[in-house]
Short mmCIF file of C-alpha atoms in Angstrom, two decimals:
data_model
loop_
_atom_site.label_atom_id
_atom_site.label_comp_id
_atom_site.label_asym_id
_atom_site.label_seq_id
_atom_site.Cartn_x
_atom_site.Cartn_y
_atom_site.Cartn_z
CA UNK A 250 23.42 96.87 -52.13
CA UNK A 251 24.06 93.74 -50.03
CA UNK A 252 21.99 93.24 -46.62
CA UNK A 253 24.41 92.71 -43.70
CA UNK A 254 23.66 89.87 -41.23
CA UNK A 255 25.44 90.34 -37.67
CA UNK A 256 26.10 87.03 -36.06
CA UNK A 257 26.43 87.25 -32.18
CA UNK A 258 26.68 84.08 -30.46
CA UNK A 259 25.41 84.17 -26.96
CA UNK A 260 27.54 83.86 -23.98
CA UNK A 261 29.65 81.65 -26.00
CA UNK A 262 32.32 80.77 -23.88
CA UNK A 263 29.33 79.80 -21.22
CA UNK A 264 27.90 78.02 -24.07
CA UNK A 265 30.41 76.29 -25.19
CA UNK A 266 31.07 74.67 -21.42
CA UNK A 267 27.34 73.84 -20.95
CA UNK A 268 27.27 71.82 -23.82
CA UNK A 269 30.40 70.19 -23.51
CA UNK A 270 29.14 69.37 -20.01
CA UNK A 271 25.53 68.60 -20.19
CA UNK A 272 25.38 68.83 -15.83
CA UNK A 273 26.04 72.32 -16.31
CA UNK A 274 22.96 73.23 -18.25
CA UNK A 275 20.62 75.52 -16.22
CA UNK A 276 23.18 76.11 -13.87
CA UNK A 277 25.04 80.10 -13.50
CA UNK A 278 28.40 79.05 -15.00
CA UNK A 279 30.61 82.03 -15.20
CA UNK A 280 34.18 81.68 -16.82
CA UNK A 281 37.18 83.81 -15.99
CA UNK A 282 39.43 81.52 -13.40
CA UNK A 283 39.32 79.33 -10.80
CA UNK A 284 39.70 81.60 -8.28
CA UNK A 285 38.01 84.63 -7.01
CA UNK A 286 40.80 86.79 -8.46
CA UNK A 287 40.90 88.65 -12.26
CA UNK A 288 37.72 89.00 -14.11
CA UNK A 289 34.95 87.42 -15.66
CA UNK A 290 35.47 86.52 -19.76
CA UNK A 291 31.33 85.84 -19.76
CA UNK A 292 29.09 84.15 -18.03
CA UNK A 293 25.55 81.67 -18.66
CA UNK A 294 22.31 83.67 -18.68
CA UNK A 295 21.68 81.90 -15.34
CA UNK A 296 24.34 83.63 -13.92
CA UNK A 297 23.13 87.33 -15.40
CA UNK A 298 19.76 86.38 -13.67
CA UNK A 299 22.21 87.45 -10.81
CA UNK A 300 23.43 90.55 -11.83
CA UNK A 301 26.84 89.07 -12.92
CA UNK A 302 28.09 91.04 -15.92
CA UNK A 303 31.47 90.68 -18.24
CA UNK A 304 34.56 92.28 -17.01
CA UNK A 305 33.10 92.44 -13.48
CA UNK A 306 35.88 91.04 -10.97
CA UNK A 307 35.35 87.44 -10.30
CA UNK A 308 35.35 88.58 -6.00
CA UNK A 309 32.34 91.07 -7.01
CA UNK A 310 30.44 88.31 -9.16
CA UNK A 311 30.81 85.18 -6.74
CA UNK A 312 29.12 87.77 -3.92
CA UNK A 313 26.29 88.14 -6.32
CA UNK A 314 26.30 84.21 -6.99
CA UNK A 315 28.24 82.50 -4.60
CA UNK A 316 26.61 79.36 -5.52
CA UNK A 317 27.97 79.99 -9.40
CA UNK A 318 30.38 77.51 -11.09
CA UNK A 319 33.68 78.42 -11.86
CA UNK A 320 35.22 77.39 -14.96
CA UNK A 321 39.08 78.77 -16.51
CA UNK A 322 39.02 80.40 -19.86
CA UNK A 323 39.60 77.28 -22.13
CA UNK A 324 40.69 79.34 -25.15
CA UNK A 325 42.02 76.67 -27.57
CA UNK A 326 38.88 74.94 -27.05
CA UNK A 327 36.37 78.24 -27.71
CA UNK A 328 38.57 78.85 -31.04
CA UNK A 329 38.00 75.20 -32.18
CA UNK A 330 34.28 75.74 -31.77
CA UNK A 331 34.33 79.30 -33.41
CA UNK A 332 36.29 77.93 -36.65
CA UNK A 333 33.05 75.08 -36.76
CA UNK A 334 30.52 78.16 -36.78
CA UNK A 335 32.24 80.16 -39.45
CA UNK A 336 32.66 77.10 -41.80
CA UNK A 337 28.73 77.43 -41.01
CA UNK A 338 28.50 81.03 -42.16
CA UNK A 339 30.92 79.89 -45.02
CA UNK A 340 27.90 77.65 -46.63
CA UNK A 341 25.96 80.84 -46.54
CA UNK A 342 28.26 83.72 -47.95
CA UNK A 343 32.10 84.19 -48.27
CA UNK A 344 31.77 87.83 -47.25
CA UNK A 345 32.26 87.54 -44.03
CA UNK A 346 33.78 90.05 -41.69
CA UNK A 347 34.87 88.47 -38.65
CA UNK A 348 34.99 90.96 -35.63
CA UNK A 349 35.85 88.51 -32.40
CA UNK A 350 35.82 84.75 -31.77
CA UNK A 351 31.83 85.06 -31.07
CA UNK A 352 30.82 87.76 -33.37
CA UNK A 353 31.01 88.48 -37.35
CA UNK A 354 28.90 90.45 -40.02
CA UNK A 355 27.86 88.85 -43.18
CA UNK A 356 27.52 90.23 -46.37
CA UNK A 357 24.36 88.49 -48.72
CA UNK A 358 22.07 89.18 -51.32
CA UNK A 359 19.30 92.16 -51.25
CA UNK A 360 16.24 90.90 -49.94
CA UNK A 361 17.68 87.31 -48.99
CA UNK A 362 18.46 88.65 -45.32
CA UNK A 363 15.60 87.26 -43.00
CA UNK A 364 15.99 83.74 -44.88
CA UNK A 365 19.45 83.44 -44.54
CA UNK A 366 19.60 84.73 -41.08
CA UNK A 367 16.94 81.96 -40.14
CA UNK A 368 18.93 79.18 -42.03
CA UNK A 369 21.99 79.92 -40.39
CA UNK A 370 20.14 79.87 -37.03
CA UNK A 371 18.94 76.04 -37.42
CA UNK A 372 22.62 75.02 -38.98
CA UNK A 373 24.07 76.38 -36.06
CA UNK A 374 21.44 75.06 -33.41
CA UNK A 375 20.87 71.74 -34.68
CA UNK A 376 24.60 71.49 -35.93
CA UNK A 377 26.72 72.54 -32.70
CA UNK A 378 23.87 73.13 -30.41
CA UNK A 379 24.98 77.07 -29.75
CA UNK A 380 22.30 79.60 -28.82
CA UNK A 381 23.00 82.73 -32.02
CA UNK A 382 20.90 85.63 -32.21
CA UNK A 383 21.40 87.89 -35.90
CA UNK A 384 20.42 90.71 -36.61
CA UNK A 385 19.81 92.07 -40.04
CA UNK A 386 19.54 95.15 -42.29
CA UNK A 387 21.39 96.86 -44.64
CA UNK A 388 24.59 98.09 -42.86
CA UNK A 389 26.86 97.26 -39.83
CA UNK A 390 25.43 99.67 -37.60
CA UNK A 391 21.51 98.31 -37.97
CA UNK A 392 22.44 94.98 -37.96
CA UNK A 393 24.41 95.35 -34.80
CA UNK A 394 21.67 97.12 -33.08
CA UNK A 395 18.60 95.06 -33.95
CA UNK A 396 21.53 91.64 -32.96
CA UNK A 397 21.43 93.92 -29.37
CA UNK A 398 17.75 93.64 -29.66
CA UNK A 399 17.18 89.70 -30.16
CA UNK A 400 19.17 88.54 -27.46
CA UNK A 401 19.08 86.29 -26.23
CA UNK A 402 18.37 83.42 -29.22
CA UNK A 403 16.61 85.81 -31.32
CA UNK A 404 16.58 87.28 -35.14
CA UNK A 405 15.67 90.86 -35.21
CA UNK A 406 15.17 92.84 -38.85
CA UNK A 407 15.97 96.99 -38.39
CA UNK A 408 15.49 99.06 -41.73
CA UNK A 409 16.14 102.52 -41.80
CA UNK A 410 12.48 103.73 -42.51
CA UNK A 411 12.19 101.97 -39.11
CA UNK A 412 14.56 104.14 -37.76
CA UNK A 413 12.66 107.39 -35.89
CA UNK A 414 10.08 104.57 -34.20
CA UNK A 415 12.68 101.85 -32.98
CA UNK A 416 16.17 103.52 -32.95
CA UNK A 417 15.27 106.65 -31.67
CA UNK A 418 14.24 106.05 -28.35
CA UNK A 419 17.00 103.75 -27.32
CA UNK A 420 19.89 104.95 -25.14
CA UNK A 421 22.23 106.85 -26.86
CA UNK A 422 25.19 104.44 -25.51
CA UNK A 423 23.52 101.85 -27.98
CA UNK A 424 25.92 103.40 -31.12
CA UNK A 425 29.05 101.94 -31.70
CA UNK A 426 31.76 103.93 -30.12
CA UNK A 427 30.06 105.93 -27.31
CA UNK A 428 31.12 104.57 -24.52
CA UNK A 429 30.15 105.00 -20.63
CA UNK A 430 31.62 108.65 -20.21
CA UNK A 431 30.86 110.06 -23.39
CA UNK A 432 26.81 109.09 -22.65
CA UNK A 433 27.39 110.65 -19.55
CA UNK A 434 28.84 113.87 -21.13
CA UNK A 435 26.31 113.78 -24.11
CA UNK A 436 23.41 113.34 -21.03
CA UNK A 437 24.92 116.16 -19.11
CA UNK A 438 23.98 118.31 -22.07
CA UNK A 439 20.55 117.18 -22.41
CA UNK A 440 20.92 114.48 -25.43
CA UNK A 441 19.79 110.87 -23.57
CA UNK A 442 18.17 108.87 -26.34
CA UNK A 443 19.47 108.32 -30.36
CA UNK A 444 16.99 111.00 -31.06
CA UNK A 445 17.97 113.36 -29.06
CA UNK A 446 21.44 113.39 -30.76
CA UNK A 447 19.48 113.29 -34.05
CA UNK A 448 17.76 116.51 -33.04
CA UNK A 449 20.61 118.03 -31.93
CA UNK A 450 22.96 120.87 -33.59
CA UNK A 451 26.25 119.82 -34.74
CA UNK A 452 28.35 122.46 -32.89
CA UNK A 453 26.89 120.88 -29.96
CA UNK A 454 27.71 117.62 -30.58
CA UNK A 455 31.27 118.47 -31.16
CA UNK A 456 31.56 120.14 -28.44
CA UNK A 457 31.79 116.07 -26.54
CA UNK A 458 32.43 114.02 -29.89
CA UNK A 459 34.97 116.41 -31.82
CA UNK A 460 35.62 115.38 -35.28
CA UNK A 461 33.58 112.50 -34.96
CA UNK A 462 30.34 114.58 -34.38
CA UNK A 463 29.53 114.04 -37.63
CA UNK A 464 29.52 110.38 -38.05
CA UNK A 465 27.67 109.62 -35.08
CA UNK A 466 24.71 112.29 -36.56
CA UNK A 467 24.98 110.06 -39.31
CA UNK A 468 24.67 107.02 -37.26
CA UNK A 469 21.61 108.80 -35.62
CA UNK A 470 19.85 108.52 -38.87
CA UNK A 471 20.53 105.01 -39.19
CA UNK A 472 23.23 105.81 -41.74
CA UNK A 473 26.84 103.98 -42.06
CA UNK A 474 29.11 104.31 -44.62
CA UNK A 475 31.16 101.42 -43.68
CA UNK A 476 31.86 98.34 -45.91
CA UNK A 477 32.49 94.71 -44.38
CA UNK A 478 36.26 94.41 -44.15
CA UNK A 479 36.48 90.74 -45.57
CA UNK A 480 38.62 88.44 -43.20
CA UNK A 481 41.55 86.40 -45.03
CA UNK A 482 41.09 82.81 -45.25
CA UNK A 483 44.12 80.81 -43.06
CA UNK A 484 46.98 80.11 -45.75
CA UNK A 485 47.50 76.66 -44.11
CA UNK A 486 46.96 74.14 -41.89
CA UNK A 487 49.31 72.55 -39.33
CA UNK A 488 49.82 69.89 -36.71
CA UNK A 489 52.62 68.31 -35.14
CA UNK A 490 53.55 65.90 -32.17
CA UNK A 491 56.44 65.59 -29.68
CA UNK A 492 57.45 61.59 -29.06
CA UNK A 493 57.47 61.20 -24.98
CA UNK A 494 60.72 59.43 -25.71
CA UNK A 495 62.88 59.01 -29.00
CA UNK A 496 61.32 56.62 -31.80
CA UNK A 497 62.88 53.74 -32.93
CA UNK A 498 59.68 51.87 -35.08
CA UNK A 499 58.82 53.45 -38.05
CA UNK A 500 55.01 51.60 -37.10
CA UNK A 501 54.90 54.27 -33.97
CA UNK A 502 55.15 57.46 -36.14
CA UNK A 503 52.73 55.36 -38.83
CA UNK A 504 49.99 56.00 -35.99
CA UNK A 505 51.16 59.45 -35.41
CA UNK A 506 50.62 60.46 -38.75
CA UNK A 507 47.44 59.26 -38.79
CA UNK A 508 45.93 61.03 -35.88
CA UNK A 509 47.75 64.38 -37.23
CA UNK A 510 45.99 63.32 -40.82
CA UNK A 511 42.73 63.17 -38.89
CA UNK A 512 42.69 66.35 -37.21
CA UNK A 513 43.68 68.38 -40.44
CA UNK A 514 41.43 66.85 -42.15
CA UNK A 515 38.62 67.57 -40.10
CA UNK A 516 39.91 71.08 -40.02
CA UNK A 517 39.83 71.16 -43.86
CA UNK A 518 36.43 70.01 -43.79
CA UNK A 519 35.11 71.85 -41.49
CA UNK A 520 36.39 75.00 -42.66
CA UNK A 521 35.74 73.85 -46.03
CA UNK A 522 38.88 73.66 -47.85
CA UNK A 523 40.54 71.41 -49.87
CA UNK A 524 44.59 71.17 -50.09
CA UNK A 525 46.67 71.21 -52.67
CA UNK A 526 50.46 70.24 -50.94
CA UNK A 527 50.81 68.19 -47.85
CA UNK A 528 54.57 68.68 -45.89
CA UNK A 529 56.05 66.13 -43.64
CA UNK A 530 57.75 68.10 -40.71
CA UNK A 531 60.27 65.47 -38.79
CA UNK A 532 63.01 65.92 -36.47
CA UNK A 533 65.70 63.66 -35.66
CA UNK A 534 66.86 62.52 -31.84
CA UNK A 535 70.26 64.60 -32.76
CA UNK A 536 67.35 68.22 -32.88
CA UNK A 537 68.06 67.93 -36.49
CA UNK A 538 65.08 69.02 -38.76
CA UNK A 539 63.77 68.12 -42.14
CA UNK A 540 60.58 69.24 -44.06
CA UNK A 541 59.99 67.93 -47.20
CA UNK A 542 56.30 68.84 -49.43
CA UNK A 543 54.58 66.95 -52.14
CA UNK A 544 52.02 68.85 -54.65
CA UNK A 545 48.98 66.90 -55.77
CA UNK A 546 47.10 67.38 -59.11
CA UNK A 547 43.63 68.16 -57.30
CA UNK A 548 42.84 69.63 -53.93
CA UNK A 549 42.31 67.02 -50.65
CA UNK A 550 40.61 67.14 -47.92
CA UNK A 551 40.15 63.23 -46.57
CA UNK A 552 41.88 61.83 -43.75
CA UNK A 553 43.58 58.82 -45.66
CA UNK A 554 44.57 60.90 -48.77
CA UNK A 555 46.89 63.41 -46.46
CA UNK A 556 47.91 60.30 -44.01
CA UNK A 557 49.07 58.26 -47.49
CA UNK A 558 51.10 61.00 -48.86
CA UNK A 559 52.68 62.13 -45.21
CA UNK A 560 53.84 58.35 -44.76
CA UNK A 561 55.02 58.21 -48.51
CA UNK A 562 56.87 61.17 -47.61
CA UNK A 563 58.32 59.81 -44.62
CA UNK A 564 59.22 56.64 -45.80
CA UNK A 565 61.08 58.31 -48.58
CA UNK A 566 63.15 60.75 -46.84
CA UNK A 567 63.15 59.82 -42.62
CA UNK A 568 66.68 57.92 -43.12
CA UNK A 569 67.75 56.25 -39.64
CA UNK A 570 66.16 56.41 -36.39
CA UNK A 571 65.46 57.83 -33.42
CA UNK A 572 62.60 60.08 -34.30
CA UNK A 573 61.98 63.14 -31.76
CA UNK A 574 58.65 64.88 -33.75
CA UNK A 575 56.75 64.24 -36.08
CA UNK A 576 54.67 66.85 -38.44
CA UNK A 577 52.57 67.36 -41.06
CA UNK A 578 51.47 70.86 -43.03
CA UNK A 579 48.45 71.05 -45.22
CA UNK A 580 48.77 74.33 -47.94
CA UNK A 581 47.29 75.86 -51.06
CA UNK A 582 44.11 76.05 -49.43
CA UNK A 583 40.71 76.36 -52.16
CA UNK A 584 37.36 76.70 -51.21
CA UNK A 585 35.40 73.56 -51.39
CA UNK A 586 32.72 74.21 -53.00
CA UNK A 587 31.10 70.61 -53.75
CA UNK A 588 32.04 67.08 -53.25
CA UNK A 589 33.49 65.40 -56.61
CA UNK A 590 32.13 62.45 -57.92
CA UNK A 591 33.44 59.30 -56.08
CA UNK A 592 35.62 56.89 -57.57
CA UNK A 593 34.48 53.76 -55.96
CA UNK A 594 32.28 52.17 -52.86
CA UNK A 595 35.55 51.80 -50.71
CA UNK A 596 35.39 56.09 -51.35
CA UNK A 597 32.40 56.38 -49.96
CA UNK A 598 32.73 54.17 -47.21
CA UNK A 599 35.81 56.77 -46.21
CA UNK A 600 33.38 59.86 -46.40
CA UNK A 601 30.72 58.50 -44.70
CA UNK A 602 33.59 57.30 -41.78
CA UNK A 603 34.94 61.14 -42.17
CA UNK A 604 31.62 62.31 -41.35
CA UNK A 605 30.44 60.24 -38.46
CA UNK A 606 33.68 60.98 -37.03
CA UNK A 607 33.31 64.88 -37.59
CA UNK A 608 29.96 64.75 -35.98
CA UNK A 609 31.22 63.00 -32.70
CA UNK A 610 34.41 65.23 -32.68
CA UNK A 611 32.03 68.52 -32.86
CA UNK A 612 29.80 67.04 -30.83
CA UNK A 613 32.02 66.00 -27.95
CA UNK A 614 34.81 68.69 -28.18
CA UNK A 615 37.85 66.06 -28.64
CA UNK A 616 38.46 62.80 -31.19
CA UNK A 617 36.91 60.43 -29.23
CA UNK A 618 36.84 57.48 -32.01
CA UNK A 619 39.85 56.82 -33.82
CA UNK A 620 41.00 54.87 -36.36
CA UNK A 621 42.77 51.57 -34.87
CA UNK A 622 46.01 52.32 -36.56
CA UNK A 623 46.12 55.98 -35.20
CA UNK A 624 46.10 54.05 -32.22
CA UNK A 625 49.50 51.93 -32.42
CA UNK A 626 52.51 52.45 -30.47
CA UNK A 627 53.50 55.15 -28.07
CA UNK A 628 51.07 58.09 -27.67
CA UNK A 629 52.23 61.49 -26.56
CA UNK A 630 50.87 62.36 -22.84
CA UNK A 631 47.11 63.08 -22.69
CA UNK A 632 46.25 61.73 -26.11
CA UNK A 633 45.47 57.82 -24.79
#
């Protein structure tokens, strides 16, 4: 039977912003708009020092803590820095069930729980600097309540002979699935805490859970019959760029392809795939389209490697100018499980580059070093 790590990053989106910005740090930050309409996505522990709360309207929260900052839900930004934490859970275990953008279960060996839990911890602190608290046991519904009990930053172990001392006398709202009026209808009949509902007859119970009186007594024992539900890795990877104007030099969509090159292959990397098939995407001033693929004998995941065979590509088949977009696909995604040996020093030179640049790129949310000829010609708005 595997142990089952759940993986609950704190206040991510908060996180996420307070680490991009480092003047934010210690400061309530709560995320939801820039206005005092709609709600808030989540908000910095600073902020819950307040009483601020997800899903509590933004006018309600800045009363609370009108001296909070406001930030908009930067969505692309908090799924960029989700895919770098699960290609850190990826080094760990590929059974992984991923349940939202700051929360998945893990699947790993029996008795290898605690260690991996702690491993994953530094990786993911020293790594992307992101508060993670895990909790660990040997099912979903455990693990997610001794995760409840760690937070914030914490690891928290919950076996079921631990059960009657640490589950039972929690709120019963702490299962999964009872919600805010079914604890009040469950209270209203006398059943407050997990053991209570433990105690309790199962006519009773379905008179306020129904059919599913029986799996929340089961859950009341610390039992779950539920398996992880494996997420599917992404078939592909794709990027692609709009010209401000039509292109005329075949140099200017040389140092397009080489930016797209770079960001797929730091999205191999850091989701750990390699790629088998790399497809130029271009389209002509006229809206015409092309796409054209080339399969490789071994899997790739370096920047050069997919920028040489996109230009070979395009130099092959782009015809005449003007040039409106320019695109390139990476497929036939495998795991990468090692690096292979290196050919040469001038291969290891590009690794080393790859990584330095992966680090400042995770580090700092954007490419902020590029290569000089990703740099030439015209670059689309934004992307100086």
């Amino acid at each position: 039977m595997q142990e089952i790590l759940l993986c609950d990053l704190d206040a991510f989106f908060a996180a996420v912003e307070q680490r991009d910005n480092p003047e934010l740090r210690g400061k309530p930050v709560i995320v939801g708009g820039l206005t005092g309409r709609g709600v808030v996505a989540t908000c910095s522990y600073e902020a819950r020092g307040f009483g601020v709360r997800s899903a509590m309207p933004l006018k309600k929260a800045l009363k609370l803590c009108p001296h909070a900052v406001l930030l908009p839900v930067n969505i692309s930004r908090y799924r960029e820095v989700a895919a770098e934490v699960l290609a850190v859970y990826r080094r760990f275990t590929p059974f992984i069930e991923v349940v939202s953008i700051d929360e998945a279960y893990l699947g790993v060996a029996p008795g290898e729980g605690l260690e991996v839990a702690r491993a994953i911890k530094e990786a993911v602190r020293k790594e992307l600097d992101l508060p993670l608290s895990i909790g660990v046991s040997v099912n979903k519904l455990l693990a997610k309540v001794a995760c409840n009990l760690a937070k914030p930053q914490g690891l928290k172990a919950l076996w079921p002979d631990e059960v009657p001392q640490i589950l039972w006398p929690l709120p019963v709202g702490v299962l999964p699935g009872i919600g805010t009026k079914t604890e009040k209808q469950l209270k209203e009949r006398g059943i407050r805490t997990v053991g209570d509902l433990a105690a309790a007859p199962l006519y009773l119970l379905k008179m306020v859970l129904g059919s599913e009186a029986l799996r929340f007594k089961e859950y009341s024992h610390g039992v779950d019959r539920r398996g992880l539900v494996l997420s599917r890795p992404p078939l592909s990877f794709s990027k692609e760029t709009t010209f401000p104007r039509d292109v005329w030099e075949p140099e200017v969509v040389r140092g397009a392809l080489m930016r797209l090159a770079e960001d797929l292959g730091y999205r191999l990397r850091q989701n750990g795939f390699l790629a088998r098939s790399v497809t130029l995407k271009l389209r002509f001033a006229d809206f015409r389209t092309i796409t054209r693929t080339r399969c490789l004998a071994e899997g790739i995941n370096r920047d050069s490697l997919i920028y040489r065979t996109a230009w070979e590509l395009f130099q092959e088949f782009a015809s005449s100018p003007p040039w409106r977009l320019v695109g390139i696909k990476v497929a036939e995604l495998s795991n990468w499980k090692q690096l292979s040996w290196l050919e040469d020093e001038r291969e290891e030179r590009e690794r080393m580059l790859a990584l330095v640049l992966d680090a400042l790129r995770s580090r700092y949310g954007r490419p902020v070093v590029r290569r000089a000829s990703g740099l030439k010609g015209i670059l689309p708005e934004g992307e100086e």
